[in-house]
Short mmCIF file of C-alpha atoms and ligand atoms in Angstrom, two decimals:
data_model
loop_
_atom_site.label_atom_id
_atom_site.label_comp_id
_atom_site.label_asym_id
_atom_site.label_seq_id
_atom_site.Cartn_x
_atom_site.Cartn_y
_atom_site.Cartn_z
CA UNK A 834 22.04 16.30 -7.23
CA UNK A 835 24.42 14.21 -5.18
CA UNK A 836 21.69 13.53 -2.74
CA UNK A 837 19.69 12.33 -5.29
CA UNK A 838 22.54 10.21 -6.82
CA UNK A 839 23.03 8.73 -3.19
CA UNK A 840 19.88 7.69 -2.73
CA UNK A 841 19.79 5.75 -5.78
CA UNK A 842 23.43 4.07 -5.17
CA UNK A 843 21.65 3.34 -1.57
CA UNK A 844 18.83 1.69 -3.20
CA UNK A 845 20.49 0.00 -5.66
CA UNK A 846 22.84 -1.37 -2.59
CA UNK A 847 19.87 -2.62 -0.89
CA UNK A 848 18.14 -4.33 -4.02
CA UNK A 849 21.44 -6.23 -4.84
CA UNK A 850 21.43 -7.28 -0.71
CA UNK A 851 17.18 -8.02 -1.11
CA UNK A 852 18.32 -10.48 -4.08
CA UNK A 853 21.26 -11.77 -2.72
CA UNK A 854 19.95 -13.10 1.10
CA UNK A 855 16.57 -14.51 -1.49
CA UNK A 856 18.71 -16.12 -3.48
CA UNK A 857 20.49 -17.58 -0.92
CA UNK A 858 17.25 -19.33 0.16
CA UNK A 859 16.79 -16.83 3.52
CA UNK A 860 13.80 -15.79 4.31
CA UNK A 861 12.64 -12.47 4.56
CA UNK A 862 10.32 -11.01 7.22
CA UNK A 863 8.00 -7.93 7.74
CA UNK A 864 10.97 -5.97 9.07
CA UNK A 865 13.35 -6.32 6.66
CA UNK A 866 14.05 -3.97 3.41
CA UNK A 867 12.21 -5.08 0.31
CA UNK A 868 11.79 -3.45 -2.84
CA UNK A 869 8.26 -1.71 -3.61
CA UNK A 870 7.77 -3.98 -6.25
CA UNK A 871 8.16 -7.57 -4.20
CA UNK A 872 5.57 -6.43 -1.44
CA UNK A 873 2.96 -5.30 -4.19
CA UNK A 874 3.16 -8.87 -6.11
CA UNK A 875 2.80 -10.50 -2.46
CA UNK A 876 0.04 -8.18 -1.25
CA UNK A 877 -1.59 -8.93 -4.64
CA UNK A 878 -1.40 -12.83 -4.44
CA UNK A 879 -1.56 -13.15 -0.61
CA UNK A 880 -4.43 -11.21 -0.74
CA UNK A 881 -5.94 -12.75 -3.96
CA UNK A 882 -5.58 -16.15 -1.61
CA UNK A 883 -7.39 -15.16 0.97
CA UNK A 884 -10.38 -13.82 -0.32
CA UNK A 885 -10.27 -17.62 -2.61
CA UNK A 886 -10.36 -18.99 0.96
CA UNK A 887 -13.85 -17.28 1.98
CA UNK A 888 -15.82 -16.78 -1.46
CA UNK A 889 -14.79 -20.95 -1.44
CA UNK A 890 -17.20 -21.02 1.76
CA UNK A 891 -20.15 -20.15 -0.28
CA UNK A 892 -20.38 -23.25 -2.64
CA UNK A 893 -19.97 -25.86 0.57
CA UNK A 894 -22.26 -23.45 2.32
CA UNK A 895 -24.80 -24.61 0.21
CA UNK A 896 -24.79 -28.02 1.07
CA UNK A 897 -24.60 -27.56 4.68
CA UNK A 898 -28.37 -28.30 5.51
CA UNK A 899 -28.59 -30.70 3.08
CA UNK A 900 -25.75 -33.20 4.08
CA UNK A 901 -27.06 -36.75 3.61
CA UNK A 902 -26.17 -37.81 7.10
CA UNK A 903 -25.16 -36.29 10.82
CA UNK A 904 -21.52 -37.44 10.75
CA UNK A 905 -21.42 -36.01 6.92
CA UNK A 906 -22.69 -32.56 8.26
CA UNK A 907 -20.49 -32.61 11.04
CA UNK A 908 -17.36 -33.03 8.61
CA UNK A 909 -18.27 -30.35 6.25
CA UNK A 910 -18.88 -27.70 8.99
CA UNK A 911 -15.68 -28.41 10.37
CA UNK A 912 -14.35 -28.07 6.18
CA UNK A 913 -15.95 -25.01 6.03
CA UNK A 914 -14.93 -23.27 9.10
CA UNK A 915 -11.17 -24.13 8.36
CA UNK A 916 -11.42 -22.85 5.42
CA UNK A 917 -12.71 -19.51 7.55
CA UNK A 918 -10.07 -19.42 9.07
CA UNK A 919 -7.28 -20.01 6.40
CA UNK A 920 -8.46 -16.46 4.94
CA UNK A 921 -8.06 -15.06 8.64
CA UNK A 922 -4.24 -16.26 8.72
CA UNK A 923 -4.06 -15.16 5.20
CA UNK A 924 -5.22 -12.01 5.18
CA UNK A 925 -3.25 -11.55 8.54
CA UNK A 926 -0.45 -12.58 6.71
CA UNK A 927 -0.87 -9.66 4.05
CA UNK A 928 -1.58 -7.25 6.64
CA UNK A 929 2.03 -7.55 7.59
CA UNK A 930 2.74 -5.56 4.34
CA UNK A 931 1.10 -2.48 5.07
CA UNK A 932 -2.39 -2.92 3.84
CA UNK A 933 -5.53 -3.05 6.33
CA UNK A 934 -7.88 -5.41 5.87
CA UNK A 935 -10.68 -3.18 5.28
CA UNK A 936 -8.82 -2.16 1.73
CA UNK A 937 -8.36 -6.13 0.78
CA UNK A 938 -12.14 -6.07 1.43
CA UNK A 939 -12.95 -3.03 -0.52
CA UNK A 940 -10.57 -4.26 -3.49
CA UNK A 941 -12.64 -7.49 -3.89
CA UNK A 942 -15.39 -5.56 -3.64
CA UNK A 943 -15.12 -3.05 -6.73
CA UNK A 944 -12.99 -6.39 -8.43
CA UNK A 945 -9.80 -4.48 -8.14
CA UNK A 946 -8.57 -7.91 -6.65
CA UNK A 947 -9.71 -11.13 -7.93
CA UNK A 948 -10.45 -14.82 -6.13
CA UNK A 949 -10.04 -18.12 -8.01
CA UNK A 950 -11.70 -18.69 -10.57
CA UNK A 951 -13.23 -22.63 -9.46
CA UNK A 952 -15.46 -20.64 -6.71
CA UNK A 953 -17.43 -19.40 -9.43
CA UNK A 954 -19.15 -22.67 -10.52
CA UNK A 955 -22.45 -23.91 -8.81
CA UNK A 956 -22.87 -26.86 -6.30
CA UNK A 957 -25.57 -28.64 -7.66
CA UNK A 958 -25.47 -32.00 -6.07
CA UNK A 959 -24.07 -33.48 -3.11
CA UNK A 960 -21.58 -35.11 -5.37
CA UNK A 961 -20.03 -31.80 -5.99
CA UNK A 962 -18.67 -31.73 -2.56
CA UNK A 963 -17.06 -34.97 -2.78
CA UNK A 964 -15.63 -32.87 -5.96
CA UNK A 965 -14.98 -30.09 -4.63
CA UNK A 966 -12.95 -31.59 -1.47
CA UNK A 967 -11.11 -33.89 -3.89
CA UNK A 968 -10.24 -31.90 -6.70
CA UNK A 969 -10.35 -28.63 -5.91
CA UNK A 970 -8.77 -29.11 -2.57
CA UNK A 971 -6.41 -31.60 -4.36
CA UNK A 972 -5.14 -28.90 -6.64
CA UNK A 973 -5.10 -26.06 -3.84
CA UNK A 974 -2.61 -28.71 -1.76
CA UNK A 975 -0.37 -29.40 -5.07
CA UNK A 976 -0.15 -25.24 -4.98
CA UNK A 977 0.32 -24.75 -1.23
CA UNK A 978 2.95 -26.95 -0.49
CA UNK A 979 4.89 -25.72 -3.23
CA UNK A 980 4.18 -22.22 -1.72
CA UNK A 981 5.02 -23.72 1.93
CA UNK A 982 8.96 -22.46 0.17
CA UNK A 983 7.78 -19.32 -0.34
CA UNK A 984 10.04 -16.44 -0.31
CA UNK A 985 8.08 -14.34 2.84
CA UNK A 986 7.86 -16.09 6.03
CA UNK A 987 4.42 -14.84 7.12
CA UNK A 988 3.00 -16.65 3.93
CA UNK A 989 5.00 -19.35 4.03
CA UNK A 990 4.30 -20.45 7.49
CA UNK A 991 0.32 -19.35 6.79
CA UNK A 992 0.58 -22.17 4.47
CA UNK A 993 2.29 -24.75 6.68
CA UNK A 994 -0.23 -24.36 8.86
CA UNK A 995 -3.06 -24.65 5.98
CA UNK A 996 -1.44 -27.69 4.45
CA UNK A 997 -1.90 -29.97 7.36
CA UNK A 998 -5.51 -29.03 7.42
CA UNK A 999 -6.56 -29.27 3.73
CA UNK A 1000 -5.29 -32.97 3.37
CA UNK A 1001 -8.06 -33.84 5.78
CA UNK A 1002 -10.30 -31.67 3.18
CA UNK A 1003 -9.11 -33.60 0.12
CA UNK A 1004 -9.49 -36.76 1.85
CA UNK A 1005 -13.15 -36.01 2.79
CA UNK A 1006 -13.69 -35.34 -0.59
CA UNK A 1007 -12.64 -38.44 -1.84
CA UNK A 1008 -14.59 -40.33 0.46
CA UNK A 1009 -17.68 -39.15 -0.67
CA UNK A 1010 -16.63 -39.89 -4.43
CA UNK A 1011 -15.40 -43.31 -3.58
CA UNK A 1012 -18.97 -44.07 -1.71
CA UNK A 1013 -21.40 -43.25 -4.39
CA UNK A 1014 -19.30 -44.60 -6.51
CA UNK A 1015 -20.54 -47.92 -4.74
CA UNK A 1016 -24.10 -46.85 -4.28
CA UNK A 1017 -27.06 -47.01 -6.81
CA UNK A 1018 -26.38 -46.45 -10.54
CA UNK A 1019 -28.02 -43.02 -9.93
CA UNK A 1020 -25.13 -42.03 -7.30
CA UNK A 1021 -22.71 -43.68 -9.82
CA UNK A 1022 -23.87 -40.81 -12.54
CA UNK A 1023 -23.93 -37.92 -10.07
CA UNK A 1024 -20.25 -38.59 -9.16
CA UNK A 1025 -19.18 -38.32 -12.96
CA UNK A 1026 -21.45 -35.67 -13.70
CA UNK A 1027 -19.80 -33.88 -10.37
CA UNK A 1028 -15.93 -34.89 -12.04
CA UNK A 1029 -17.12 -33.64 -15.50
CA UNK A 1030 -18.19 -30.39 -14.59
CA UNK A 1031 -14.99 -29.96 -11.97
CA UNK A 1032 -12.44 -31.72 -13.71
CA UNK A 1033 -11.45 -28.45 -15.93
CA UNK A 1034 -11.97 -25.42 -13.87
CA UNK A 1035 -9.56 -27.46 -11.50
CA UNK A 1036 -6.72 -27.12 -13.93
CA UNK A 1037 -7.39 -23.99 -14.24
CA UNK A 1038 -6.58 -23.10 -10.60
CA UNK A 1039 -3.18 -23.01 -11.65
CA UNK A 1040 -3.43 -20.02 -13.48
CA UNK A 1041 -2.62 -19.41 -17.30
CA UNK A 1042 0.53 -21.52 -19.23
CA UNK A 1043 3.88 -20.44 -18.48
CA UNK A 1044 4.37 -19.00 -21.50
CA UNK A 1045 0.92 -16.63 -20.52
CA UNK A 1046 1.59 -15.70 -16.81
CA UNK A 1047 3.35 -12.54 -16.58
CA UNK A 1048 3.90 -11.90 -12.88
CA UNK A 1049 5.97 -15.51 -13.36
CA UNK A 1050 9.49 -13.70 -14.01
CA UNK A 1051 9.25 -11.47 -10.67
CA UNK A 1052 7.49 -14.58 -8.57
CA UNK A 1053 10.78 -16.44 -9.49
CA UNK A 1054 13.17 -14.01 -9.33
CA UNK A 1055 12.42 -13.41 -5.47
CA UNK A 1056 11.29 -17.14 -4.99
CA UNK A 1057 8.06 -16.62 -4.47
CA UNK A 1058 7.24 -19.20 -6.35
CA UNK A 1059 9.19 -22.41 -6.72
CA UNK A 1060 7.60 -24.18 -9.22
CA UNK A 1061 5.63 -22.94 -12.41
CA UNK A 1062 1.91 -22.94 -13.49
CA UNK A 1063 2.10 -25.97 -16.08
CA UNK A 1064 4.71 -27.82 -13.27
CA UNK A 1065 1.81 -28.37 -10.85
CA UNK A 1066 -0.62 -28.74 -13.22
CA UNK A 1067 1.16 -31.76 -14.44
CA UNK A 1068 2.39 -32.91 -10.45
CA UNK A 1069 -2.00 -32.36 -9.65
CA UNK A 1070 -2.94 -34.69 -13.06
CA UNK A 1071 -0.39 -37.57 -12.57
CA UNK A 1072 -1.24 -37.88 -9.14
CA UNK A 1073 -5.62 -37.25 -9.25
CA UNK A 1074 -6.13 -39.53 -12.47
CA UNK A 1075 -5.22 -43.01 -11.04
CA UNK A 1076 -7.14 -42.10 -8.02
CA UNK A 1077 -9.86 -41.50 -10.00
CA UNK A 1078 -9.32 -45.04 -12.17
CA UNK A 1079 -9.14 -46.42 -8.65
CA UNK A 1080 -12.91 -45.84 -7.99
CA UNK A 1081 -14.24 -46.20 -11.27
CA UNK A 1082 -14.67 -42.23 -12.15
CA UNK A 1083 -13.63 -41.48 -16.25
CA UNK A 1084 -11.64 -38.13 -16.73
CA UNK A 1085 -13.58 -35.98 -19.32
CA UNK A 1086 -10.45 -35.52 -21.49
CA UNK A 1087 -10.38 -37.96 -24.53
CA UNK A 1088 -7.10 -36.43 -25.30
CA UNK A 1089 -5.31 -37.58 -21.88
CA UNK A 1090 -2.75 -40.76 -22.12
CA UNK A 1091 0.33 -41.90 -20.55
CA UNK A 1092 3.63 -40.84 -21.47
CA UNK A 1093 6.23 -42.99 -20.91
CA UNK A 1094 8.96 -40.91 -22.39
CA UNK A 1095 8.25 -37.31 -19.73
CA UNK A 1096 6.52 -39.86 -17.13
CA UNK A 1097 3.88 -37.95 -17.17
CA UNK A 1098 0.08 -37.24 -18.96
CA UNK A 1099 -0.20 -36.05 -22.11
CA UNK A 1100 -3.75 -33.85 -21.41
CA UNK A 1101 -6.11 -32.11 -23.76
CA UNK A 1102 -5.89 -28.24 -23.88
CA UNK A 1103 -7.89 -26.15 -21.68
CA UNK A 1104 -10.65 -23.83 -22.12
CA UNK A 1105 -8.20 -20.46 -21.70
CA UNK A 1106 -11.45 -18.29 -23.04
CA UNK A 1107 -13.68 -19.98 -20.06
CA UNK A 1108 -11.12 -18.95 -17.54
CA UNK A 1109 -10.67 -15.19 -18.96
CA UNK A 1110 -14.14 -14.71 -19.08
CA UNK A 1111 -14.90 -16.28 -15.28
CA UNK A 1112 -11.74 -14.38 -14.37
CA UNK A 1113 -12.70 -11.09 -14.77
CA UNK A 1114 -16.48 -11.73 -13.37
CA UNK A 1115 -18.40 -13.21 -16.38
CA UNK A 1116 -18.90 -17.02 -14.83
CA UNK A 1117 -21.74 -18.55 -14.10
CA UNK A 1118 -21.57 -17.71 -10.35
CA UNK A 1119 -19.30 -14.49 -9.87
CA UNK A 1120 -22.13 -12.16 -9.03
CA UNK A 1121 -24.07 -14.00 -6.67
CA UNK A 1122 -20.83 -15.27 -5.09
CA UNK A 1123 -19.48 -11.21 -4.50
CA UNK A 1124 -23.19 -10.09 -3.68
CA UNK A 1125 -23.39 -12.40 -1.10
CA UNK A 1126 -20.10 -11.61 0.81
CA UNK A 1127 -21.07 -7.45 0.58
CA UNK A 1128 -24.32 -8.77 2.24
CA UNK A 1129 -22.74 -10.21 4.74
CA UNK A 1130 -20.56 -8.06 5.04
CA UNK A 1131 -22.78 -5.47 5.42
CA UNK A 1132 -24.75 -7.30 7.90
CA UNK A 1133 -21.43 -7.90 10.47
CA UNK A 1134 -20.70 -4.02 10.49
CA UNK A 1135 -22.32 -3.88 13.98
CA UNK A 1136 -19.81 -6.66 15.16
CA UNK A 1137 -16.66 -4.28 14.00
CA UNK A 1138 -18.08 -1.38 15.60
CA UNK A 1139 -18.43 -3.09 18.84
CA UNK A 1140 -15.17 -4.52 18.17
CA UNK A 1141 -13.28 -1.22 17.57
CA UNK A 1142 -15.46 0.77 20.64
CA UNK A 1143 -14.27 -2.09 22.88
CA UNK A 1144 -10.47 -1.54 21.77
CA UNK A 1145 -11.25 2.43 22.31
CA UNK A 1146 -12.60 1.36 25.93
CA UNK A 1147 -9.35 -0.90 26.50
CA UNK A 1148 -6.86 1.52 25.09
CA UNK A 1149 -8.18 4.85 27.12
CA UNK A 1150 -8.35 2.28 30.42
CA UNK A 1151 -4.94 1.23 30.11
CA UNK A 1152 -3.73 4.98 29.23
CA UNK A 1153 -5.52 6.35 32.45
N1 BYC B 2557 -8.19 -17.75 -10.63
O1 BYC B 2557 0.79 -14.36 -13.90
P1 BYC B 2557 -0.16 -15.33 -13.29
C1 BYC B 2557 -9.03 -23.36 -1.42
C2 BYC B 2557 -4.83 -14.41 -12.57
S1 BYC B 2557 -8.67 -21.72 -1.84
C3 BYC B 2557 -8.29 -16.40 -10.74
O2 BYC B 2557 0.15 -16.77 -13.49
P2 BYC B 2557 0.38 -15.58 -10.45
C4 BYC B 2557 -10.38 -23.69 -0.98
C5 BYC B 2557 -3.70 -13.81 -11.75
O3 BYC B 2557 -4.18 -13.38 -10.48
C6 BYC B 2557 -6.99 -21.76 -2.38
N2 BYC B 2557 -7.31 -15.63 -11.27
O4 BYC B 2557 -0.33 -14.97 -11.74
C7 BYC B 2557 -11.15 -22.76 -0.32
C8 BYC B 2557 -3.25 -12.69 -12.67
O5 BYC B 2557 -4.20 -11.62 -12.62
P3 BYC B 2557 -3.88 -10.24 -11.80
C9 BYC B 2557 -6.80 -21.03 -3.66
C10 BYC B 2557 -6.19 -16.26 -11.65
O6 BYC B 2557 -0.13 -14.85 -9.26
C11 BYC B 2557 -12.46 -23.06 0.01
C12 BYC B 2557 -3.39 -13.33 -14.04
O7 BYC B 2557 -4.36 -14.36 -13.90
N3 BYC B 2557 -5.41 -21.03 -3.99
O8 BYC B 2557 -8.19 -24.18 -1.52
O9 BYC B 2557 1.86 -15.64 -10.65
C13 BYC B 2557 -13.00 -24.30 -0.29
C14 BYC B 2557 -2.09 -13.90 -14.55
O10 BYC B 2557 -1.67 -15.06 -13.80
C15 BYC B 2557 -6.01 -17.64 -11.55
C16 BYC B 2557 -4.71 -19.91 -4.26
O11 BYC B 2557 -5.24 -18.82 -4.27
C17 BYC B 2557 -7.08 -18.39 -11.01
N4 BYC B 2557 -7.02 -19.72 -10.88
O12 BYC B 2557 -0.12 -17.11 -10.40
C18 BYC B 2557 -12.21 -25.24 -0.92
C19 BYC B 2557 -3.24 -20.08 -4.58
N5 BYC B 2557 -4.79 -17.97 -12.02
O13 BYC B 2557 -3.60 -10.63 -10.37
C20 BYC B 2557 -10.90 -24.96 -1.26
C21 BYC B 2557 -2.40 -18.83 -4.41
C22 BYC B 2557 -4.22 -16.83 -12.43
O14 BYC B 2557 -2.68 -9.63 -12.45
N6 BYC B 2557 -2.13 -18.18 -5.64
N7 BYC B 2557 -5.06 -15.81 -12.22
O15 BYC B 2557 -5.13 -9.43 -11.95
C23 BYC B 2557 -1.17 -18.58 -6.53
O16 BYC B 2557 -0.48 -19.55 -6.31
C24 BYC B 2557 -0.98 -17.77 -7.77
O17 BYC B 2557 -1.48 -16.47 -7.55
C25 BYC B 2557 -1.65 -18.41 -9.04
C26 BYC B 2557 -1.47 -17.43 -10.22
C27 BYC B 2557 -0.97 -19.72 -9.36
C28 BYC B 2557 -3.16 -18.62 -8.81
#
């Protein structure tokens, strides 16, 4: 019995310690003590992020070999393969917290974890990738640098390293808005078709209102977030609508206007039934997107078995 009591007055020692260095604003690293609970909700949402980062490859993918020019092509291969490699520092990231990769795999697989949601909408015009780099890259930059404050320093400096590359992304994206926004009156109605069908599913990135989000108490309590769901919703809308005006694009909300008094946009309420159903695999793209990666998947199995033979090779070499 008094073993059992110490261990609890132990743990309870090391929680209060865990809370107090977080609260303090220190980092905390693989080796350090964390409670059960903290490395869960990061393995969940690092994970989560990662496998965002590859399923996202599949609706650029699309557009790869039809890109309306060289230089064009050239810039979304580049998109796409940092976006490659954003899961790769992700998921390297999770691994830190005990979890292989092959499980992270095998939980999006059987949809134990989930992706976000905006990768479940088709590309259907090249306008949708001037979309997709603006807005939904837009939205994933308002989230990351928040998230560059992050309580666990192998996420945290995962997304330093991501931020610098997606403002390229976002800035690509834009481009290709702002040009056929100058081109033929045909262009002109692809780019707002391409903003109305984005424009929602990008607020939606940010998950469910505060009120709705319950991993939000734990996420602040440890700092793992630093700013709520409905925060950088608003910081992504105030800062994505003028840009829009800029080039001529209308936002699809009738409801959205200027408010002097919170400096902010007042913006119409989302579709929370859309995002529950695309959430938990009912969107117009979720099975073809998951399909696709167990393909693939699939398909590189030869390249991980030459991979692991070559470390057995190494490792026995290096033994004898
Ligand atoms: N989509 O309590 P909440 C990119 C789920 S990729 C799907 O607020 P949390 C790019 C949530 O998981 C960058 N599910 O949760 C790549 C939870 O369900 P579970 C993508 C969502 O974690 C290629 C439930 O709803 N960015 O930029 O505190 C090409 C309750 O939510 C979503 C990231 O992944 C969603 N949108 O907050 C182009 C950001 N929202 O887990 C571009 C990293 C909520 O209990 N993630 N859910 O089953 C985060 O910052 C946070 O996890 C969220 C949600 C803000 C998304």
């Amino acid at each position: 019995m008094d073993q059992v009591q110490d261990i609890i007055s132990n743990d309870h020692a090391l929680l209060s310690k865990f809370e107090e260095h977080v609260q303090a604003g220190e980092a905390v690293e693989p080796r350090d003590w964390m409670p059960e609970a903290y490395r869960k909700h990061l393995i969940r949402q690092i994970s989560q992020h990662a496998h965002s980062e590859v399923i996202g490859m599949q609706p650029e993918g699309n557009w790869i070999t039809r890109a309306p020019s060289l230089r064009a092509k050239q810039i979304l291969l580049a998109k796409i393969q940092d976006e490659g490699g954003h899961g790769l520092y992700l998921y390297s990231a999770a691994e830190t917290l005990g979890i292989t990769r092959t499980e992270m795999i095998e939980q999006l697989h059987t949809g134990k974890a989930k992706y976000s949601n905006i990768f479940n909408y088709p590309s259907l015009t090249w306008a949708d990738i001037g979309a997709i780099g603006w807005l939904v890259d837009g939205a994933a930059i308002v989230n990351q640098v928040s998230l560059q404050r992050t309580s666990y320093a192998p996420y945290s400096r995962a997304m330093v390293r991501i931020c610098k590359e997606e403002s390229f992304h976002q800035r690509q994206g834009y481009e290709i808005m702002a040009k056929m926004m100058k081109g033929t009156a045909e262009q002109r109605e692809m780019a707002q078709d391409a903003m109305n069908r984005w424009w929602w599913p990008s607020l939606m990135m940010f998950g469910p209102h505060d009120s709705d989000s319950p991993h939000a108490a734990d996420a602040f309590r440890w700092k793992i977030k630093r700013h709520t769901n409905d925060e950088l919703r608003q910081k992504f809308i105030d800062k994505t609508v003028p840009q829009a005006e800029l080039i001529g694009l209308t936002v699809p909300d009738p409801h959205l206007k200027w408010n002097d008094a919170k400096g902010g946009y007042d913006h119409g309420e989302i579709n929370w039934e859309e995002f529950k159903q695309v959430i938990n695999g009912n969107g117009p793209c979720n099975k073809q997107r998951l399909q696709h990666h167990k393909q693939v998947h699939d398909n590189g199995a030869w390249v991980r078995e030459a991979a692991e033979a070559y470390k057995a090779r190494t490792n026995n070499q290096s033994s004898n």
